Amino acid sequence: MIDQTSRDVLRCHSVADVVQALDYAAATGRRVVPRGGGHCFVDRCPADGIVADLSGMDRIMVDESGIATIGAGARLGPVYAALHERGRTIPAGCGDTVGIAGLTLGGGIGLLGRQYGLTCDRLVGAQVVLADRSVVECSEHRETDLFWALRGAGGGQFGIVTELRFATVPEPSVCRIEGNWTDGNVVQAWQDWAPDAPDGLTVNLAVQAGRVTLFGISTLPPAETEGLLREFTARAGVLYAIDIRLDVPYSMVKPTFSVVDPAPETRRFRSEFFARTLSERTAGELLRGLGGNRRLAFTAMGGAYNRVAEEDTAFAHRGERYLLEQAGDPGDPWVDEAWTVAHAEASGRVYPNFPDLALDDPSRAYHAGNRARLAAVKKSVDPQRLFDFPQAL
């Protein structure tokens, strides 16, 4: 959501182009914001800033050991397709148009995450152009503080990442799961059940226009999957109205969910993590306010997400049960009203990939206990704040 009409957009096709873009920024005294080719829910580029567009740097390679080297301009659709050809994948998001760089640098939540962790948890190396125009390779053994910071603090903070390397996993054939009800009790039952389900079962919830939709995947055996889902519907007190499709390649399952918002960048979002179940009073108030294009989306955490210590990566939100999003049309006051209602029972933590310009203390919300170390890394690699935007470290 960058207004490119009033800014210089420098389209980079190589590391040398990125270095040249930073030379130009330094010469003109302007800030730089990298764009990986996907979308962001806020415009982070200053009015007189420079956009370094990396969408031309989209090469995807997989070596014999299963390490994928991916250019920062690649989007998830081509990434999944290229990995599928090698029988591999990574835990990542649902939208084909999502940029791999922004997703990874802010964490990366997706349908395989409860089994394999965040997208950034699979990151084993990155190439970065720093503010002084030096090009560095970072990993657990080189430029270790920078590598730590790149795993979950959000993109565009420390330098321009031009290439990412991932330890891929075998691509599973999954059970595709979808169920629909009109009973709001499903929402309460889901909160108590989905975050504690076995790692191989990820089911999320979307509520819009009087319909509650359960959707997700399972890598568990079909009989075990069905048994767990029947346990859930019994707990919710609803009929077992769930469709299961067997043996769907993971890379091909995401576009089959009609409930996934096809154009999230055209809507207004607010969100927060939750470590406990909403009270029935708060849940009821949220559900009563729905109508039209208003939407609540619940994403299950737990599993592998929470088996990494908060301080081991920059992504600080390792003890949460679920993520709740409120979405509506631009200008709809309900988005703020619903967020305020839910906030009273939230953990106060916000997913860095869902930036929210209305937050009172964004640094605490995004980074929690990792703020001080992240600020030190920022000062070390970008002392003149060449990479700056609202809510940056």
Short mmCIF file of C-alpha atoms in Angstrom, two decimals:
data_model
loop_
_atom_site.label_atom_id
_atom_site.label_comp_id
_atom_site.label_asym_id
_atom_site.label_seq_id
_atom_site.Cartn_x
_atom_site.Cartn_y
_atom_site.Cartn_z
CA MET A 1 0.00 0.00 0.00
CA ILE A 2 2.75 2.44 -1.00
CA ASP A 3 1.69 5.52 -2.96
CA GLN A 4 4.40 5.32 -5.59
CA THR A 5 3.21 8.37 -7.55
CA SER A 6 4.88 10.92 -5.26
CA ARG A 7 8.11 9.06 -4.45
CA ASP A 8 11.21 7.88 -6.25
CA VAL A 9 10.85 4.16 -6.96
CA LEU A 10 14.15 2.50 -7.76
CA ARG A 11 13.63 -0.92 -9.30
CA CYS A 12 16.49 -3.16 -8.26
CA HIS A 13 17.47 -6.30 -10.19
CA SER A 14 20.80 -7.03 -8.48
CA VAL A 15 22.77 -6.39 -5.32
CA ALA A 16 24.72 -3.74 -7.23
CA ASP A 17 21.42 -1.95 -7.94
CA VAL A 18 20.59 -1.97 -4.22
CA VAL A 19 24.00 -0.50 -3.37
CA GLN A 20 23.45 2.19 -6.01
CA ALA A 21 20.02 2.98 -4.52
CA LEU A 22 21.60 3.47 -1.09
CA ASP A 23 24.31 5.68 -2.61
CA TYR A 24 21.57 7.84 -4.11
CA ALA A 25 19.72 8.00 -0.79
CA ALA A 26 22.86 9.03 1.09
CA ALA A 27 23.66 11.70 -1.52
CA THR A 28 20.17 13.19 -1.30
CA GLY A 29 19.71 12.79 2.46
CA ARG A 30 16.53 10.74 2.08
CA ARG A 31 15.21 7.65 3.85
CA VAL A 32 14.85 4.30 2.12
CA VAL A 33 12.08 1.71 2.48
CA PRO A 34 12.54 -1.66 0.73
CA ARG A 35 9.55 -3.27 -0.95
CA GLY A 36 9.70 -6.98 -1.62
CA GLY A 37 6.87 -7.09 -4.13
CA GLY A 38 4.00 -8.01 -1.82
CA HIS A 39 1.78 -5.77 0.28
CA CYS A 40 1.80 -4.07 3.67
CA PHE A 41 -1.21 -2.90 5.67
CA VAL A 42 0.25 0.59 6.16
CA ASP A 43 2.29 2.98 4.02
CA ARG A 44 5.72 3.01 5.65
CA CYS A 45 7.53 5.27 3.19
CA PRO A 46 8.07 8.94 4.13
CA ALA A 47 6.52 11.44 1.73
CA ASP A 48 9.96 12.33 0.37
CA GLY A 49 11.39 8.84 0.76
CA ILE A 50 12.77 6.33 -1.70
CA VAL A 51 11.20 2.94 -2.40
CA ALA A 52 13.74 0.25 -3.25
CA ASP A 53 11.56 -2.16 -5.23
CA LEU A 54 13.09 -5.65 -5.13
CA SER A 55 10.41 -7.45 -7.14
CA GLY A 56 12.92 -8.08 -9.93
CA MET A 57 15.08 -10.12 -7.57
CA ASP A 58 12.90 -13.22 -7.46
CA ARG A 59 15.20 -16.14 -8.22
CA ILE A 60 14.36 -19.44 -6.48
CA MET A 61 16.84 -22.31 -6.23
CA VAL A 62 16.88 -25.55 -4.20
CA ASP A 63 20.07 -27.53 -3.66
CA GLU A 64 20.45 -31.25 -3.09
CA SER A 65 20.42 -30.85 0.68
CA GLY A 66 17.03 -29.12 0.62
CA ILE A 67 18.32 -25.58 1.24
CA ALA A 68 16.25 -23.08 -0.75
CA THR A 69 17.87 -19.81 -1.80
CA ILE A 70 15.16 -17.26 -2.57
CA GLY A 71 15.45 -13.70 -3.81
CA ALA A 72 13.81 -11.04 -1.67
CA GLY A 73 11.41 -10.09 -4.48
CA ALA A 74 9.77 -13.53 -4.74
CA ARG A 75 6.15 -14.05 -3.79
CA LEU A 76 4.66 -17.11 -2.12
CA GLY A 77 2.82 -18.46 -5.17
CA PRO A 78 5.99 -18.98 -7.22
CA VAL A 79 7.91 -20.05 -4.11
CA TYR A 80 5.46 -22.84 -3.30
CA ALA A 81 5.36 -23.94 -6.95
CA ALA A 82 9.15 -24.10 -7.27
CA LEU A 83 9.55 -26.01 -4.02
CA HIS A 84 6.71 -28.38 -4.99
CA GLU A 85 8.71 -29.47 -8.05
CA ARG A 86 11.40 -30.69 -5.66
CA GLY A 87 8.95 -32.24 -3.19
CA ARG A 88 9.78 -29.58 -0.60
CA THR A 89 8.06 -26.67 1.13
CA ILE A 90 8.39 -24.20 4.00
CA PRO A 91 5.89 -23.16 6.65
CA ALA A 92 4.61 -19.83 5.37
CA GLY A 93 1.47 -17.80 4.77
CA CYS A 94 -1.72 -18.37 2.82
CA GLY A 95 -1.71 -15.66 0.14
CA ASP A 96 0.05 -16.34 -3.17
CA THR A 97 0.84 -12.63 -3.55
CA VAL A 98 2.54 -12.29 -0.15
CA GLY A 99 6.23 -11.36 -0.41
CA ILE A 100 8.60 -13.93 1.06
CA ALA A 101 10.97 -11.33 2.51
CA GLY A 102 8.44 -9.28 4.44
CA LEU A 103 6.67 -12.40 5.66
CA THR A 104 9.89 -13.98 6.96
CA LEU A 105 11.38 -10.87 8.53
CA GLY A 106 8.23 -10.28 10.58
CA GLY A 107 7.88 -13.92 11.68
CA GLY A 108 5.65 -15.80 9.27
CA ILE A 109 2.48 -17.54 10.46
CA GLY A 110 0.81 -20.20 8.31
CA LEU A 111 -0.99 -23.52 8.15
CA LEU A 112 2.14 -25.63 8.72
CA GLY A 113 3.43 -23.40 11.50
CA ARG A 114 2.09 -25.36 14.43
CA GLN A 115 4.10 -28.33 13.12
CA TYR A 116 7.27 -26.62 11.83
CA GLY A 117 7.29 -23.15 13.41
CA LEU A 118 7.40 -19.68 11.93
CA THR A 119 8.80 -19.01 8.48
CA CYS A 120 11.72 -17.23 10.18
CA ASP A 121 12.39 -20.37 12.24
CA ARG A 122 13.38 -22.11 8.98
CA LEU A 123 15.71 -19.26 7.94
CA VAL A 124 19.36 -20.37 7.98
CA GLY A 125 21.01 -17.42 6.25
CA ALA A 126 20.48 -14.09 4.54
CA GLN A 127 22.34 -11.60 2.39
CA VAL A 128 21.91 -7.99 3.52
CA VAL A 129 23.03 -4.62 2.18
CA LEU A 130 23.66 -2.36 5.17
CA ALA A 131 23.37 1.40 5.45
CA ASP A 132 27.11 1.83 4.82
CA ARG A 133 26.62 -0.06 1.53
CA SER A 134 28.54 -3.12 2.72
CA VAL A 135 27.12 -6.48 1.69
CA VAL A 136 27.11 -9.06 4.47
CA GLU A 137 26.15 -12.69 4.80
CA CYS A 138 24.59 -13.60 8.11
CA SER A 139 23.70 -16.87 9.79
CA GLU A 140 23.95 -18.48 13.21
CA HIS A 141 27.74 -18.35 12.80
CA ARG A 142 28.27 -15.01 10.99
CA GLU A 143 26.90 -11.59 11.91
CA THR A 144 24.96 -13.41 14.59
CA ASP A 145 23.28 -10.38 16.19
CA LEU A 146 21.97 -9.21 12.82
CA PHE A 147 20.77 -12.72 11.99
CA TRP A 148 18.95 -12.89 15.31
CA ALA A 149 17.24 -9.55 14.63
CA LEU A 150 16.16 -10.53 11.12
CA ARG A 151 14.12 -13.43 12.50
CA GLY A 152 10.93 -11.70 13.51
CA ALA A 153 11.43 -7.98 14.18
CA GLY A 154 9.92 -6.85 10.87
CA GLY A 155 11.36 -5.87 7.51
CA GLY A 156 13.17 -2.69 6.53
CA GLN A 157 14.66 -2.05 9.98
CA PHE A 158 18.32 -3.03 9.71
CA GLY A 159 19.21 -3.07 6.03
CA ILE A 160 17.92 -4.32 2.71
CA VAL A 161 17.72 -8.11 2.63
CA THR A 162 18.38 -9.26 -0.93
CA GLU A 163 18.40 -13.05 -0.52
CA LEU A 164 17.15 -15.57 2.02
CA ARG A 165 18.13 -19.19 2.61
CA PHE A 166 15.72 -21.68 4.16
CA ALA A 167 15.96 -25.22 5.46
CA THR A 168 12.96 -26.70 3.67
CA VAL A 169 10.81 -29.63 4.84
CA PRO A 170 9.23 -32.44 2.82
CA GLU A 171 5.98 -31.23 1.27
CA PRO A 172 3.13 -33.20 2.87
CA SER A 173 -0.14 -34.30 1.35
CA VAL A 174 -2.72 -32.95 3.75
CA CYS A 175 -6.33 -33.36 4.74
CA ARG A 176 -8.15 -30.18 3.73
CA ILE A 177 -10.71 -29.21 6.38
CA GLU A 178 -13.66 -26.83 6.14
CA GLY A 179 -16.86 -26.53 8.17
CA ASN A 180 -19.60 -23.90 8.40
CA TRP A 181 -22.12 -23.04 11.11
CA THR A 182 -24.26 -20.14 12.29
CA ASP A 183 -23.84 -20.91 15.99
CA GLY A 184 -21.56 -18.49 17.87
CA ASN A 185 -20.78 -21.18 20.47
CA VAL A 186 -18.23 -22.49 17.97
CA VAL A 187 -16.08 -19.43 18.72
CA GLN A 188 -15.83 -20.19 22.44
CA ALA A 189 -15.19 -23.89 21.90
CA TRP A 190 -12.49 -23.19 19.31
CA GLN A 191 -10.48 -20.98 21.69
CA ASP A 192 -10.30 -23.72 24.31
CA TRP A 193 -9.47 -26.47 21.82
CA ALA A 194 -7.55 -25.44 18.68
CA PRO A 195 -4.33 -24.11 20.31
CA ASP A 196 -3.96 -27.38 22.24
CA ALA A 197 -4.60 -29.71 19.30
CA PRO A 198 -1.77 -31.98 18.09
CA ASP A 199 0.85 -30.15 16.03
CA GLY A 200 -0.30 -31.84 12.82
CA LEU A 201 -3.75 -30.27 13.04
CA THR A 202 -4.17 -26.56 12.32
CA VAL A 203 -7.70 -25.18 12.11
CA ASN A 204 -8.48 -21.48 12.12
CA LEU A 205 -11.78 -19.64 12.39
CA ALA A 206 -13.38 -16.81 10.42
CA VAL A 207 -16.65 -15.11 11.37
CA GLN A 208 -18.48 -12.87 8.91
CA ALA A 209 -22.07 -12.12 7.91
CA GLY A 210 -23.57 -14.57 10.41
CA ARG A 211 -21.41 -17.48 9.29
CA VAL A 212 -18.69 -19.18 11.34
CA THR A 213 -16.16 -21.01 9.16
CA LEU A 214 -13.60 -23.51 10.42
CA PHE A 215 -10.79 -24.11 7.93
CA GLY A 216 -7.35 -25.65 7.96
CA ILE A 217 -5.26 -28.73 7.33
CA SER A 218 -4.14 -31.92 9.00
CA THR A 219 -1.06 -34.03 8.40
CA LEU A 220 -2.39 -36.66 10.81
CA PRO A 221 -3.99 -39.92 9.65
CA PRO A 222 -7.58 -39.36 8.38
CA ALA A 223 -9.19 -41.40 11.16
CA GLU A 224 -7.33 -39.45 13.84
CA THR A 225 -8.22 -36.17 12.15
CA GLU A 226 -11.90 -37.03 12.02
CA GLY A 227 -11.88 -38.14 15.65
CA LEU A 228 -10.38 -34.84 16.78
CA LEU A 229 -12.88 -32.84 14.75
CA ARG A 230 -15.80 -34.83 16.14
CA GLU A 231 -14.45 -34.10 19.61
CA PHE A 232 -14.50 -30.41 18.74
CA THR A 233 -18.06 -30.35 17.38
CA ALA A 234 -19.28 -32.26 20.44
CA ARG A 235 -17.61 -29.67 22.65
CA ALA A 236 -19.21 -26.85 20.65
CA GLY A 237 -22.62 -28.54 20.66
CA VAL A 238 -23.04 -28.36 16.87
CA LEU A 239 -23.59 -30.90 14.12
CA TYR A 240 -20.55 -32.45 12.47
CA ALA A 241 -20.81 -30.32 9.30
CA ILE A 242 -17.17 -30.63 8.25
CA ASP A 243 -15.85 -31.49 4.80
CA ILE A 244 -12.52 -33.35 4.66
CA ARG A 245 -10.63 -33.83 1.41
CA LEU A 246 -7.74 -36.28 1.47
CA ASP A 247 -4.28 -36.18 -0.13
CA VAL A 248 -4.17 -32.56 -1.22
CA PRO A 249 -0.60 -31.30 -1.83
CA TYR A 250 0.14 -28.60 0.71
CA SER A 251 1.21 -26.13 -1.99
CA MET A 252 -2.19 -26.44 -3.66
CA VAL A 253 -4.54 -26.28 -0.68
CA LYS A 254 -4.50 -22.57 0.11
CA PRO A 255 -6.36 -21.26 -2.97
CA THR A 256 -9.21 -23.67 -2.26
CA PHE A 257 -10.36 -21.77 0.82
CA SER A 258 -12.94 -19.18 -0.19
CA VAL A 259 -12.89 -17.83 3.36
CA VAL A 260 -9.32 -16.50 2.94
CA ASP A 261 -9.60 -12.78 2.22
CA PRO A 262 -8.61 -12.40 -1.47
CA ALA A 263 -7.51 -8.75 -1.15
CA PRO A 264 -6.54 -7.98 2.45
CA GLU A 265 -4.60 -4.89 1.40
CA THR A 266 -7.88 -3.15 0.45
CA ARG A 267 -9.29 -3.47 3.98
CA ARG A 268 -8.43 -2.07 7.39
CA PHE A 269 -7.10 -4.47 9.98
CA ARG A 270 -6.28 -4.37 13.65
CA SER A 271 -5.12 -7.38 15.62
CA GLU A 272 -3.65 -8.66 18.86
CA PHE A 273 -2.42 -11.89 20.42
CA PHE A 274 -4.32 -13.61 23.21
CA ALA A 275 -3.00 -15.90 25.92
CA ARG A 276 -6.45 -16.82 27.27
CA THR A 277 -9.99 -17.42 26.13
CA LEU A 278 -12.27 -14.41 25.68
CA SER A 279 -15.00 -14.12 28.26
CA GLU A 280 -18.47 -14.96 26.97
CA ARG A 281 -19.49 -11.34 27.50
CA THR A 282 -16.66 -9.98 25.33
CA ALA A 283 -17.09 -12.63 22.65
CA GLY A 284 -20.81 -11.90 22.52
CA GLU A 285 -20.20 -8.18 22.12
CA LEU A 286 -17.80 -8.79 19.25
CA LEU A 287 -20.20 -11.13 17.47
CA ARG A 288 -23.14 -8.75 17.86
CA GLY A 289 -21.22 -5.99 16.10
CA LEU A 290 -20.64 -8.01 12.94
CA GLY A 291 -22.39 -7.21 9.69
CA GLY A 292 -21.61 -6.36 6.09
CA ASN A 293 -17.89 -6.69 5.39
CA ARG A 294 -16.90 -6.82 9.04
CA ARG A 295 -14.89 -9.90 9.92
CA LEU A 296 -13.26 -11.61 12.88
CA ALA A 297 -10.42 -14.04 12.17
CA PHE A 298 -8.90 -16.36 14.79
CA THR A 299 -5.52 -17.99 14.05
CA ALA A 300 -4.33 -20.85 16.25
CA MET A 301 -0.87 -20.59 17.78
CA GLY A 302 0.68 -23.10 20.19
CA GLY A 303 2.56 -26.16 18.95
CA ALA A 304 6.00 -25.53 17.43
CA TYR A 305 5.47 -21.76 17.56
CA ASN A 306 5.71 -21.87 21.32
CA ARG A 307 8.58 -24.34 21.68
CA VAL A 308 11.14 -21.64 20.86
CA ALA A 309 12.22 -19.36 23.71
CA GLU A 310 11.15 -15.73 23.43
CA GLU A 311 14.74 -14.50 23.42
CA ASP A 312 16.06 -17.06 20.90
CA THR A 313 14.79 -15.03 17.93
CA ALA A 314 13.56 -11.46 17.56
CA PHE A 315 9.98 -12.76 17.36
CA ALA A 316 8.89 -12.34 20.97
CA HIS A 317 5.39 -13.85 20.92
CA ARG A 318 6.11 -17.43 21.87
CA GLY A 319 3.54 -18.03 24.59
CA GLU A 320 0.33 -17.02 22.85
CA ARG A 321 -2.71 -19.18 22.19
CA TYR A 322 -4.21 -17.38 19.21
CA LEU A 323 -4.20 -14.25 17.10
CA LEU A 324 -7.44 -12.29 16.64
CA GLU A 325 -7.93 -9.90 13.72
CA GLN A 326 -10.71 -7.37 13.27
CA ALA A 327 -11.18 -6.32 9.63
CA GLY A 328 -13.57 -3.97 7.92
CA ASP A 329 -13.91 -1.42 5.19
CA PRO A 330 -11.63 1.63 5.35
CA GLY A 331 -13.32 4.24 7.54
CA ASP A 332 -15.55 1.76 9.40
CA PRO A 333 -15.32 2.79 13.10
CA TRP A 334 -16.20 -0.76 14.14
CA VAL A 335 -12.60 -1.89 13.55
CA ASP A 336 -11.35 0.37 16.37
CA GLU A 337 -14.39 -0.29 18.54
CA ALA A 338 -14.02 -4.07 18.28
CA TRP A 339 -10.27 -3.91 18.90
CA THR A 340 -10.86 -1.86 22.05
CA VAL A 341 -13.45 -4.32 23.32
CA ALA A 342 -11.12 -7.29 22.80
CA HIS A 343 -7.99 -5.45 23.99
CA ALA A 344 -9.15 -5.54 27.61
CA GLU A 345 -8.54 -9.31 27.60
CA ALA A 346 -5.59 -9.46 25.16
CA SER A 347 -1.91 -9.97 25.93
CA GLY A 348 -0.95 -6.53 24.62
CA ARG A 349 1.26 -8.06 21.92
CA VAL A 350 0.92 -7.47 18.18
CA TYR A 351 2.25 -9.44 15.19
CA PRO A 352 4.95 -7.32 13.48
CA ASN A 353 3.58 -8.27 10.05
CA PHE A 354 0.26 -6.63 10.98
CA PRO A 355 1.51 -3.09 11.70
CA ASP A 356 -0.99 -0.88 13.51
CA LEU A 357 -0.42 2.88 13.51
CA ALA A 358 -3.01 3.35 16.28
CA LEU A 359 -0.96 1.56 18.96
CA ASP A 360 0.01 3.61 22.02
CA ASP A 361 3.32 1.78 22.60
CA PRO A 362 4.19 0.00 19.34
CA SER A 363 7.71 -0.99 20.36
CA ARG A 364 6.44 -2.88 23.38
CA ALA A 365 3.56 -4.41 21.42
CA TYR A 366 5.73 -5.70 18.57
CA HIS A 367 8.92 -6.63 20.41
CA ALA A 368 8.13 -7.08 24.13
CA GLY A 369 11.22 -8.19 26.04
CA ASN A 370 13.44 -8.13 22.94
CA ARG A 371 13.21 -4.35 22.50
CA ALA A 372 16.51 -3.40 24.13
CA ARG A 373 18.60 -5.91 22.19
CA LEU A 374 16.90 -4.96 18.93
CA ALA A 375 17.54 -1.27 19.57
CA ALA A 376 21.23 -2.05 20.11
CA VAL A 377 21.43 -3.95 16.82
CA LYS A 378 19.68 -1.08 15.04
CA LYS A 379 22.15 1.46 16.44
CA SER A 380 25.07 -0.73 15.42
CA VAL A 381 24.10 -1.32 11.78
CA ASP A 382 22.12 1.86 11.01
CA PRO A 383 23.37 4.65 13.31
CA GLN A 384 22.14 7.43 10.98
CA ARG A 385 18.67 5.84 10.62
CA LEU A 386 18.77 5.58 6.84
CA PHE A 387 16.05 2.95 7.23
CA ASP A 388 13.30 4.75 9.08
CA PHE A 389 9.51 4.76 9.04
CA PRO A 390 6.66 5.23 11.52
CA GLN A 391 7.08 2.81 14.44
CA ALA A 392 10.59 1.74 13.39
CA LEU A 393 13.02 0.82 16.16
#
